[in-house]
mmCIF file of C-alpha atoms and ligand atoms in Angstrom:
data_model
loop_
_atom_site.group_PDB
_atom_site.id
_atom_site.type_symbol
_atom_site.label_atom_id
_atom_site.label_comp_id
_atom_site.label_asym_id
_atom_site.label_seq_id
_atom_site.Cartn_x
_atom_site.Cartn_y
_atom_site.Cartn_z
ATOM 1 C CA UNK P 1 92.145 -153.049 -32.103
ATOM 2 C CA UNK P 2 89.727 -154.950 -29.863
ATOM 3 C CA UNK P 3 90.493 -158.611 -29.483
ATOM 4 C CA UNK P 4 88.451 -160.674 -31.925
ATOM 5 C CA UNK P 5 86.188 -163.167 -30.237
ATOM 6 C CA UNK P 6 84.303 -165.876 -32.021
ATOM 7 C CA UNK P 7 80.812 -165.799 -30.579
ATOM 8 C CA UNK P 8 78.653 -168.850 -30.891
ATOM 9 C CA UNK P 9 74.991 -168.330 -31.673
ATOM 10 C CA UNK P 10 73.364 -167.882 -28.271
ATOM 11 C CA UNK P 11 71.027 -170.674 -27.212
ATOM 12 C CA UNK P 12 67.402 -169.547 -26.802
ATOM 13 C CA UNK P 13 66.735 -172.678 -24.777
ATOM 14 C CA UNK P 14 69.388 -171.758 -22.206
ATOM 15 C CA UNK P 15 68.099 -168.188 -22.032
ATOM 16 C CA UNK P 16 64.425 -169.162 -21.598
ATOM 17 C CA UNK P 17 61.761 -166.903 -23.032
ATOM 18 C CA UNK P 18 63.234 -163.532 -21.995
ATOM 19 C CA UNK P 19 62.952 -161.442 -25.187
ATOM 20 C CA UNK P 20 64.593 -158.144 -24.194
ATOM 21 C CA UNK P 21 68.095 -156.912 -24.957
ATOM 22 C CA UNK P 22 68.264 -154.739 -21.830
ATOM 23 C CA UNK P 23 67.264 -155.287 -18.223
ATOM 24 C CA UNK P 24 66.554 -151.800 -16.908
ATOM 25 C CA UNK P 25 63.882 -152.541 -14.330
ATOM 26 C CA UNK P 26 61.094 -154.927 -13.294
ATOM 27 C CA UNK P 27 58.285 -152.361 -13.428
ATOM 28 C CA UNK P 28 56.075 -153.276 -16.376
ATOM 29 C CA UNK P 29 57.707 -156.701 -16.865
ATOM 30 C CA UNK P 30 55.153 -159.523 -17.027
ATOM 31 C CA UNK P 31 55.050 -162.407 -14.578
ATOM 32 C CA UNK P 32 55.891 -164.779 -17.450
ATOM 33 C CA UNK P 33 59.056 -162.862 -18.295
ATOM 34 C CA UNK P 34 60.127 -162.641 -14.638
ATOM 35 C CA UNK P 35 59.561 -166.399 -14.361
ATOM 36 C CA UNK P 36 61.634 -166.973 -17.497
ATOM 37 C CA UNK P 37 64.657 -165.327 -15.877
ATOM 38 C CA UNK P 38 64.138 -167.154 -12.578
ATOM 39 C CA UNK P 39 63.803 -170.492 -14.376
ATOM 40 C CA UNK P 40 66.960 -169.780 -16.392
ATOM 41 C CA UNK P 41 68.789 -168.975 -13.122
ATOM 42 C CA UNK P 42 67.738 -172.228 -11.480
ATOM 43 C CA UNK P 43 70.373 -174.622 -12.922
ATOM 44 C CA UNK P 44 73.151 -172.128 -12.210
ATOM 45 C CA UNK P 45 72.015 -171.708 -8.612
ATOM 46 C CA UNK P 46 71.612 -175.435 -8.076
ATOM 47 C CA UNK P 47 75.094 -176.190 -9.463
ATOM 48 C CA UNK P 48 77.104 -173.315 -8.000
ATOM 49 C CA UNK P 49 80.519 -174.857 -8.547
ATOM 50 C CA UNK P 50 80.041 -175.501 -12.242
ATOM 51 C CA UNK P 51 81.359 -173.104 -14.845
ATOM 52 C CA UNK P 52 79.511 -172.961 -18.128
ATOM 53 C CA UNK P 53 80.565 -172.863 -21.745
ATOM 54 C CA UNK P 54 78.263 -170.101 -22.922
ATOM 55 C CA UNK P 55 77.745 -167.620 -25.736
ATOM 56 C CA UNK P 56 79.712 -165.187 -23.577
ATOM 57 C CA UNK P 57 82.758 -167.447 -23.288
ATOM 58 C CA UNK P 58 85.795 -165.504 -24.464
ATOM 59 C CA UNK P 59 83.868 -162.217 -24.598
ATOM 60 C CA UNK P 60 84.067 -159.254 -22.233
ATOM 61 C CA UNK P 61 81.487 -157.885 -19.807
ATOM 62 C CA UNK P 62 82.093 -154.336 -18.601
ATOM 63 C CA UNK P 63 81.097 -153.220 -15.109
ATOM 64 C CA UNK P 64 80.658 -149.429 -15.075
ATOM 65 C CA UNK P 65 80.146 -148.541 -11.431
ATOM 66 C CA UNK P 66 79.731 -144.849 -10.660
ATOM 67 C CA UNK P 67 78.540 -145.596 -7.125
ATOM 68 C CA UNK P 68 80.048 -147.919 -4.489
ATOM 69 C CA UNK P 69 79.178 -151.591 -4.365
ATOM 70 C CA UNK P 70 80.352 -154.711 -2.587
ATOM 71 C CA UNK P 71 77.800 -157.374 -3.517
ATOM 72 C CA UNK P 72 76.526 -156.408 -6.952
ATOM 73 C CA UNK P 73 79.841 -155.721 -8.657
ATOM 74 C CA UNK P 74 81.508 -158.814 -7.213
ATOM 75 C CA UNK P 75 78.461 -160.897 -8.073
ATOM 76 C CA UNK P 76 78.391 -159.739 -11.725
ATOM 77 C CA UNK P 77 82.141 -160.373 -11.914
ATOM 78 C CA UNK P 78 81.747 -163.895 -10.552
ATOM 79 C CA UNK P 79 78.780 -164.539 -12.845
ATOM 80 C CA UNK P 80 80.705 -163.392 -15.920
ATOM 81 C CA UNK P 81 83.706 -165.538 -14.977
ATOM 82 C CA UNK P 82 81.486 -168.595 -14.543
ATOM 83 C CA UNK P 83 80.177 -167.956 -18.053
ATOM 84 C CA UNK P 84 83.748 -167.895 -19.335
ATOM 85 C CA UNK P 85 83.773 -164.133 -19.969
ATOM 86 C CA UNK P 86 86.436 -161.582 -19.138
ATOM 87 C CA UNK P 87 85.457 -158.621 -17.000
ATOM 88 C CA UNK P 88 86.616 -155.043 -17.258
ATOM 89 C CA UNK P 89 85.853 -152.897 -14.240
ATOM 90 C CA UNK P 90 85.497 -149.144 -14.470
ATOM 91 C CA UNK P 91 84.991 -147.366 -11.153
ATOM 92 C CA UNK P 92 83.555 -143.864 -11.335
ATOM 93 C CA UNK P 93 86.040 -142.282 -8.963
ATOM 94 C CA UNK P 94 88.973 -143.532 -11.053
ATOM 95 C CA UNK P 95 87.464 -142.779 -14.460
ATOM 96 C CA UNK P 96 87.504 -139.713 -16.672
ATOM 97 C CA UNK P 97 83.982 -138.926 -15.458
ATOM 98 C CA UNK P 98 85.860 -137.108 -12.689
ATOM 99 C CA UNK P 99 87.282 -134.862 -15.467
ATOM 100 C CA UNK P 100 83.828 -134.106 -16.823
ATOM 101 C CA UNK P 101 83.322 -136.897 -19.370
ATOM 102 C CA UNK P 102 79.655 -137.821 -19.665
ATOM 103 C CA UNK P 103 78.234 -141.235 -18.741
ATOM 104 C CA UNK P 104 77.154 -141.687 -22.368
ATOM 105 C CA UNK P 105 80.639 -140.997 -23.770
ATOM 106 C CA UNK P 106 82.134 -143.247 -21.120
ATOM 107 C CA UNK P 107 79.772 -146.093 -22.002
ATOM 108 C CA UNK P 108 80.313 -145.689 -25.758
ATOM 109 C CA UNK P 109 84.084 -145.772 -25.304
ATOM 110 C CA UNK P 110 83.933 -148.966 -23.247
ATOM 111 C CA UNK P 111 81.596 -150.533 -25.804
ATOM 112 C CA UNK P 112 84.058 -149.542 -28.549
ATOM 113 C CA UNK P 113 86.671 -151.710 -26.823
ATOM 114 C CA UNK P 114 84.503 -154.747 -27.523
ATOM 115 C CA UNK P 115 82.282 -155.177 -24.458
ATOM 116 C CA UNK P 116 79.426 -157.610 -25.103
ATOM 117 C CA UNK P 117 77.282 -156.073 -22.343
ATOM 118 C CA UNK P 118 77.457 -153.105 -19.972
ATOM 119 C CA UNK P 119 76.499 -153.425 -16.313
ATOM 120 C CA UNK P 120 75.718 -149.948 -14.979
ATOM 121 C CA UNK P 121 75.448 -148.578 -11.457
ATOM 122 C CA UNK P 122 74.865 -144.866 -11.086
ATOM 123 C CA UNK P 123 73.545 -142.287 -8.650
ATOM 124 C CA UNK P 124 71.105 -140.876 -11.195
ATOM 125 C CA UNK P 125 67.708 -142.544 -11.658
ATOM 126 C CA UNK P 126 67.352 -143.384 -15.349
ATOM 127 C CA UNK P 127 71.107 -143.515 -16.051
ATOM 128 C CA UNK P 128 71.029 -147.111 -17.318
ATOM 129 C CA UNK P 129 68.085 -146.372 -19.632
ATOM 130 C CA UNK P 130 69.848 -143.285 -20.962
ATOM 131 C CA UNK P 131 72.981 -145.288 -21.750
ATOM 132 C CA UNK P 132 70.893 -148.063 -23.342
ATOM 133 C CA UNK P 133 69.594 -145.478 -25.825
ATOM 134 C CA UNK P 134 73.141 -144.665 -26.932
ATOM 135 C CA UNK P 135 74.907 -148.034 -27.241
ATOM 136 C CA UNK P 136 74.304 -151.142 -29.351
ATOM 137 C CA UNK P 137 75.070 -153.824 -26.744
ATOM 138 C CA UNK P 138 72.829 -154.978 -23.875
ATOM 139 C CA UNK P 139 72.683 -152.782 -20.779
ATOM 140 C CA UNK P 140 71.892 -154.197 -17.359
ATOM 141 C CA UNK P 141 70.869 -151.847 -14.595
ATOM 142 C CA UNK P 142 72.846 -152.643 -11.435
ATOM 143 C CA UNK P 143 71.085 -149.907 -9.456
ATOM 144 C CA UNK P 144 70.245 -146.359 -10.568
ATOM 145 C CA UNK P 145 69.602 -143.889 -7.782
ATOM 146 C CA UNK P 146 66.244 -144.501 -6.106
ATOM 147 C CA UNK P 147 64.756 -146.015 -9.259
ATOM 148 C CA UNK P 148 65.395 -149.768 -9.683
ATOM 149 C CA UNK P 149 67.801 -152.608 -8.945
ATOM 150 C CA UNK P 150 66.278 -155.393 -11.033
ATOM 151 C CA UNK P 151 68.833 -158.157 -10.455
ATOM 152 C CA UNK P 152 68.497 -157.617 -6.688
ATOM 153 C CA UNK P 153 64.743 -157.935 -7.132
ATOM 154 C CA UNK P 154 65.158 -161.162 -9.087
ATOM 155 C CA UNK P 155 67.517 -162.736 -6.569
ATOM 156 C CA UNK P 156 65.132 -161.795 -3.782
ATOM 157 C CA UNK P 157 62.236 -163.410 -5.663
ATOM 158 C CA UNK P 158 64.215 -166.607 -6.180
ATOM 159 C CA UNK P 159 65.271 -166.726 -2.506
ATOM 160 C CA UNK P 160 61.686 -166.216 -1.392
ATOM 161 C CA UNK P 161 60.353 -168.878 -3.776
ATOM 162 C CA UNK P 162 63.007 -171.295 -2.523
ATOM 163 C CA UNK P 163 62.232 -170.601 1.139
ATOM 164 C CA UNK P 164 58.533 -171.261 0.557
ATOM 165 C CA UNK P 165 58.835 -174.272 -1.771
ATOM 166 C CA UNK P 166 57.694 -172.439 -4.900
ATOM 167 C CA UNK P 167 60.613 -173.228 -7.198
ATOM 168 C CA UNK P 168 58.476 -175.414 -9.465
ATOM 169 C CA UNK P 169 56.473 -172.497 -10.905
ATOM 170 C CA UNK P 170 57.651 -169.353 -9.043
ATOM 171 C CA UNK P 171 54.025 -168.605 -8.222
ATOM 172 C CA UNK P 172 54.015 -166.496 -5.038
ATOM 173 C CA UNK P 173 50.234 -166.234 -4.728
ATOM 174 C CA UNK P 174 49.082 -166.289 -1.106
ATOM 175 C CA UNK P 175 52.364 -164.964 0.296
ATOM 176 C CA UNK P 176 52.587 -161.621 2.087
ATOM 177 C CA UNK P 177 55.912 -159.819 2.073
ATOM 178 C CA UNK P 178 56.556 -156.924 4.438
ATOM 179 C CA UNK P 179 59.090 -154.448 3.057
ATOM 180 C CA UNK P 180 60.232 -152.413 6.022
ATOM 181 C CA UNK P 181 62.059 -149.135 6.393
ATOM 182 C CA UNK P 182 63.407 -146.527 4.033
ATOM 183 C CA UNK P 183 61.191 -147.351 1.072
ATOM 184 C CA UNK P 184 61.253 -143.896 -0.559
ATOM 185 C CA UNK P 185 65.023 -144.144 -1.018
ATOM 186 C CA UNK P 186 65.001 -147.767 -2.110
ATOM 187 C CA UNK P 187 65.501 -148.987 -5.670
ATOM 188 C CA UNK P 188 65.454 -152.502 -4.169
ATOM 189 C CA UNK P 189 61.934 -151.910 -2.865
ATOM 190 C CA UNK P 190 60.726 -150.626 -6.236
ATOM 191 C CA UNK P 191 62.071 -153.653 -8.109
ATOM 192 C CA UNK P 192 60.732 -156.028 -5.471
ATOM 193 C CA UNK P 193 57.270 -154.506 -5.419
ATOM 194 C CA UNK P 194 57.065 -154.916 -9.205
ATOM 195 C CA UNK P 195 58.412 -158.480 -9.176
ATOM 196 C CA UNK P 196 56.452 -159.679 -6.144
ATOM 197 C CA UNK P 197 53.123 -158.413 -7.462
ATOM 198 C CA UNK P 198 53.862 -159.791 -10.952
ATOM 199 C CA UNK P 199 54.269 -163.237 -9.350
ATOM 200 C CA UNK P 200 51.086 -162.926 -7.290
ATOM 201 C CA UNK P 201 52.362 -161.954 -3.823
ATOM 202 C CA UNK P 202 50.927 -159.198 -1.633
ATOM 203 C CA UNK P 203 53.200 -156.471 -0.303
ATOM 204 C CA UNK P 204 52.930 -154.386 2.845
ATOM 205 C CA UNK P 205 55.237 -151.364 2.893
ATOM 206 C CA UNK P 206 56.054 -150.571 6.518
ATOM 207 C CA UNK P 207 57.789 -147.524 7.909
ATOM 208 C CA UNK P 208 57.318 -144.021 9.248
ATOM 209 C CA UNK P 209 55.170 -141.805 7.024
ATOM 210 C CA UNK P 210 58.230 -139.934 5.730
ATOM 211 C CA UNK P 211 59.847 -143.161 4.497
ATOM 212 C CA UNK P 212 56.746 -145.214 3.625
ATOM 213 C CA UNK P 213 54.171 -142.735 2.283
ATOM 214 C CA UNK P 214 50.609 -143.800 1.522
ATOM 215 C CA UNK P 215 51.260 -142.991 -2.166
ATOM 216 C CA UNK P 216 53.166 -146.290 -2.476
ATOM 217 C CA UNK P 217 49.749 -147.963 -2.706
ATOM 218 C CA UNK P 218 49.501 -146.602 -6.254
ATOM 219 C CA UNK P 219 52.220 -149.117 -7.255
ATOM 220 C CA UNK P 220 49.741 -151.993 -7.372
ATOM 221 C CA UNK P 221 46.446 -153.475 -6.257
ATOM 222 C CA UNK P 222 48.143 -155.784 -3.779
ATOM 223 C CA UNK P 223 50.410 -153.076 -2.320
ATOM 224 C CA UNK P 224 49.444 -151.643 1.054
ATOM 225 C CA UNK P 225 51.121 -149.263 3.491
ATOM 226 C CA UNK P 226 51.292 -149.575 7.265
ATOM 227 C CA UNK P 227 53.003 -147.358 9.806
ATOM 228 C CA UNK P 228 52.607 -150.015 12.517
ATOM 229 C CA UNK P 229 55.203 -152.794 12.154
ATOM 230 C CA UNK P 230 53.866 -154.705 15.157
ATOM 231 C CA UNK P 231 50.477 -155.157 13.479
ATOM 232 C CA UNK P 232 52.148 -156.662 10.382
ATOM 233 C CA UNK P 233 55.003 -158.762 11.733
ATOM 234 C CA UNK P 234 53.002 -161.846 12.735
ATOM 235 C CA UNK P 235 51.202 -162.184 9.373
ATOM 236 C CA UNK P 236 54.197 -161.780 7.030
ATOM 237 C CA UNK P 237 55.683 -164.749 5.186
ATOM 238 C CA UNK P 238 58.870 -162.771 4.641
ATOM 239 C CA UNK P 239 60.181 -159.557 6.102
ATOM 240 C CA UNK P 240 62.505 -157.601 3.872
ATOM 241 C CA UNK P 241 64.393 -155.106 6.001
ATOM 242 C CA UNK P 242 65.844 -152.105 4.181
ATOM 243 C CA UNK P 243 68.875 -150.055 5.052
ATOM 244 C CA UNK P 244 68.134 -146.518 6.181
ATOM 245 C CA UNK P 245 69.933 -144.607 3.422
ATOM 246 C CA UNK P 246 71.051 -141.571 5.369
ATOM 247 C CA UNK P 247 73.243 -140.496 2.448
ATOM 248 C CA UNK P 248 70.144 -140.068 0.239
ATOM 249 C CA UNK P 249 68.174 -137.987 2.757
ATOM 250 C CA UNK P 250 68.568 -134.369 1.788
ATOM 251 C CA UNK P 251 70.898 -132.449 4.099
ATOM 252 C CA UNK P 252 71.548 -135.617 6.123
ATOM 253 C CA UNK P 253 74.893 -136.290 4.462
ATOM 254 C CA UNK P 254 76.822 -139.256 5.767
ATOM 255 C CA UNK P 255 75.794 -138.771 9.398
ATOM 256 C CA UNK P 256 73.140 -140.820 11.138
ATOM 257 C CA UNK P 257 70.690 -137.924 11.032
ATOM 258 C CA UNK P 258 67.641 -137.684 8.858
ATOM 259 C CA UNK P 259 64.674 -135.335 8.669
ATOM 260 C CA UNK P 260 62.469 -138.433 8.254
ATOM 261 C CA UNK P 261 63.556 -140.062 11.531
ATOM 262 C CA UNK P 262 62.974 -138.449 14.917
ATOM 263 C CA UNK P 263 65.701 -140.498 16.587
ATOM 264 C CA UNK P 264 67.721 -143.565 15.709
ATOM 265 C CA UNK P 265 66.714 -145.193 19.002
ATOM 266 C CA UNK P 266 63.032 -144.597 18.365
ATOM 267 C CA UNK P 267 63.364 -145.875 14.780
ATOM 268 C CA UNK P 268 64.821 -149.174 16.021
ATOM 269 C CA UNK P 269 62.079 -149.507 18.638
ATOM 270 C CA UNK P 270 59.270 -148.905 16.130
ATOM 271 C CA UNK P 271 60.644 -150.307 12.874
ATOM 272 C CA UNK P 272 63.702 -152.413 13.665
ATOM 273 C CA UNK P 273 63.702 -156.201 13.384
ATOM 274 C CA UNK P 274 64.695 -156.889 16.965
ATOM 275 C CA UNK P 275 65.042 -160.288 18.581
ATOM 276 C CA UNK P 276 61.695 -159.759 20.334
ATOM 277 C CA UNK P 277 59.927 -159.016 17.031
ATOM 278 C CA UNK P 278 61.562 -161.993 15.340
ATOM 279 C CA UNK P 279 59.946 -164.232 17.973
ATOM 280 C CA UNK P 280 56.520 -163.043 16.763
ATOM 281 C CA UNK P 281 57.142 -164.114 13.141
ATOM 282 C CA UNK P 282 55.299 -167.091 11.651
ATOM 283 C CA UNK P 283 57.255 -170.333 11.944
ATOM 284 C CA UNK P 284 57.804 -170.343 8.173
ATOM 285 C CA UNK P 285 58.711 -166.666 7.801
ATOM 286 C CA UNK P 286 62.159 -165.590 6.654
ATOM 287 C CA UNK P 287 64.129 -162.395 7.215
ATOM 288 C CA UNK P 288 65.781 -160.760 4.208
ATOM 289 C CA UNK P 289 68.025 -157.748 3.677
ATOM 290 C CA UNK P 290 69.713 -156.633 0.446
ATOM 291 C CA UNK P 291 72.764 -155.333 2.308
ATOM 292 C CA UNK P 292 74.669 -153.415 3.410
ATOM 293 C CA UNK P 293 73.109 -153.662 6.887
ATOM 294 C CA UNK P 294 73.023 -150.983 9.557
ATOM 295 C CA UNK P 295 73.413 -153.538 12.348
ATOM 296 C CA UNK P 296 71.518 -152.542 15.457
ATOM 297 C CA UNK P 297 69.358 -150.045 13.585
ATOM 298 C CA UNK P 298 66.995 -151.703 11.086
ATOM 299 C CA UNK P 299 68.204 -155.205 11.982
ATOM 300 C CA UNK P 300 69.624 -156.626 15.182
ATOM 301 C CA UNK P 301 72.731 -158.795 14.784
ATOM 302 C CA UNK P 302 71.078 -161.789 16.487
ATOM 303 C CA UNK P 303 68.379 -161.793 13.763
ATOM 304 C CA UNK P 304 70.741 -161.003 10.874
ATOM 305 C CA UNK P 305 72.844 -164.016 11.855
ATOM 306 C CA UNK P 306 69.987 -166.138 13.218
ATOM 307 C CA UNK P 307 68.105 -169.143 11.862
ATOM 308 C CA UNK P 308 65.427 -167.133 10.025
ATOM 309 C CA UNK P 309 67.924 -165.076 8.092
ATOM 310 C CA UNK P 310 68.337 -165.876 4.384
ATOM 311 C CA UNK P 311 70.558 -162.845 3.818
ATOM 312 C CA UNK P 312 73.652 -164.734 2.725
ATOM 313 C CA UNK P 313 71.512 -167.087 0.650
ATOM 314 C CA UNK P 314 70.300 -163.984 -1.219
ATOM 315 C CA UNK P 315 73.929 -163.170 -1.996
ATOM 316 C CA UNK P 316 74.690 -166.721 -3.162
ATOM 317 C CA UNK P 317 71.605 -166.877 -5.364
ATOM 318 C CA UNK P 318 72.581 -163.549 -6.942
ATOM 319 C CA UNK P 319 75.455 -165.094 -8.897
ATOM 320 C CA UNK P 320 73.218 -167.580 -10.718
ATOM 321 C CA UNK P 321 70.590 -164.932 -11.341
ATOM 322 C CA UNK P 322 73.187 -162.641 -12.910
ATOM 323 C CA UNK P 323 74.538 -165.469 -15.047
ATOM 324 C CA UNK P 324 71.037 -166.018 -16.428
ATOM 325 C CA UNK P 325 70.455 -162.299 -16.959
ATOM 326 C CA UNK P 326 73.749 -161.824 -18.819
ATOM 327 C CA UNK P 327 72.990 -164.813 -21.020
ATOM 328 C CA UNK P 328 69.354 -163.904 -21.664
ATOM 329 C CA UNK P 329 70.016 -160.272 -22.559
ATOM 330 C CA UNK P 330 72.934 -161.213 -24.792
ATOM 331 C CA UNK P 331 70.830 -163.876 -26.513
ATOM 332 C CA UNK P 332 68.096 -161.331 -27.187
ATOM 333 C CA UNK P 333 70.507 -158.730 -28.578
HETATM 334 N N1 CP Z 1 72.547 -155.126 -2.436
HETATM 335 C C1 CP Z 1 73.422 -154.299 -3.040
HETATM 336 O O1 CP Z 1 73.144 -153.676 -4.075
HETATM 337 O O2 CP Z 1 74.627 -154.219 -2.414
HETATM 338 P P1 CP Z 1 75.895 -153.398 -2.956
HETATM 339 O O3 CP Z 1 75.532 -151.943 -2.901
HETATM 340 O O4 CP Z 1 77.033 -153.755 -2.054
HETATM 341 O O5 CP Z 1 76.123 -153.830 -4.379
#
């Protein structure tokens, strides 16, 4: 029998105005709803040491991770603990998925053990949405293939708003964000493009044509594509460097080879955030990266660890964002 947990009525005030049971992506989410989650994250981010007596206290959050993760899984675990929840972790490689059990059956079995919410990471785009159609509890997408990574998008939006003094209303109008690198493979880019444009920012997708195709401009009025990083770097208010995801490039496997990149050395010269390029950034511009970083390829160590980098701040902010998301989705359930 699952352990009985007395759940208090969730507080709408604490959860803001987010009305949805699931968080599957940021595409199609209004600016007001994105702001609601960011505003709900704010007190948790500003008081990082404080644990919270919440509607999840005493309940269980289940992390179902069918693809590797360092930041996201640990961050959801920390967020759940700060909300007073227990966490059960199911890792794909050690689950009965390896014996042929489907993701849906796996999710339904974990829900049957009493999970209040499922946090899903999977290789397949649409996996979180598919599971959401087959369970009763909230589902939060922690990254599905090349599709979306909405909590990463939210934590990036918060970090950007903080860096540019926009925490009062999370209005990013007038800011230009360059998203640089392997955009076709990137669920982080897709969530960020949706969130940034919903909050009023402009986006320039930068990379070689094979990784940043012109078709990305169909994602929004304020989304543009450039294949010339040097023409963009000095006008960006933030530069979001993306990992080259060699493992997602067909036939590239785990090696540092890709049909979309002529040579690793040339890629760094044309599209890497080198120390020399960082010197051309605006005084107020920040450098972001969702991690994990290919140091010396898309981002030089001196920039990753330098004064413009907000990379570890992104990670810190992620805990508060995930607390707010867990609370808001549970409250809406
Ligand atoms: N940013 C991110 O999703 O990192 P992990 O893959 O380590 O979770």
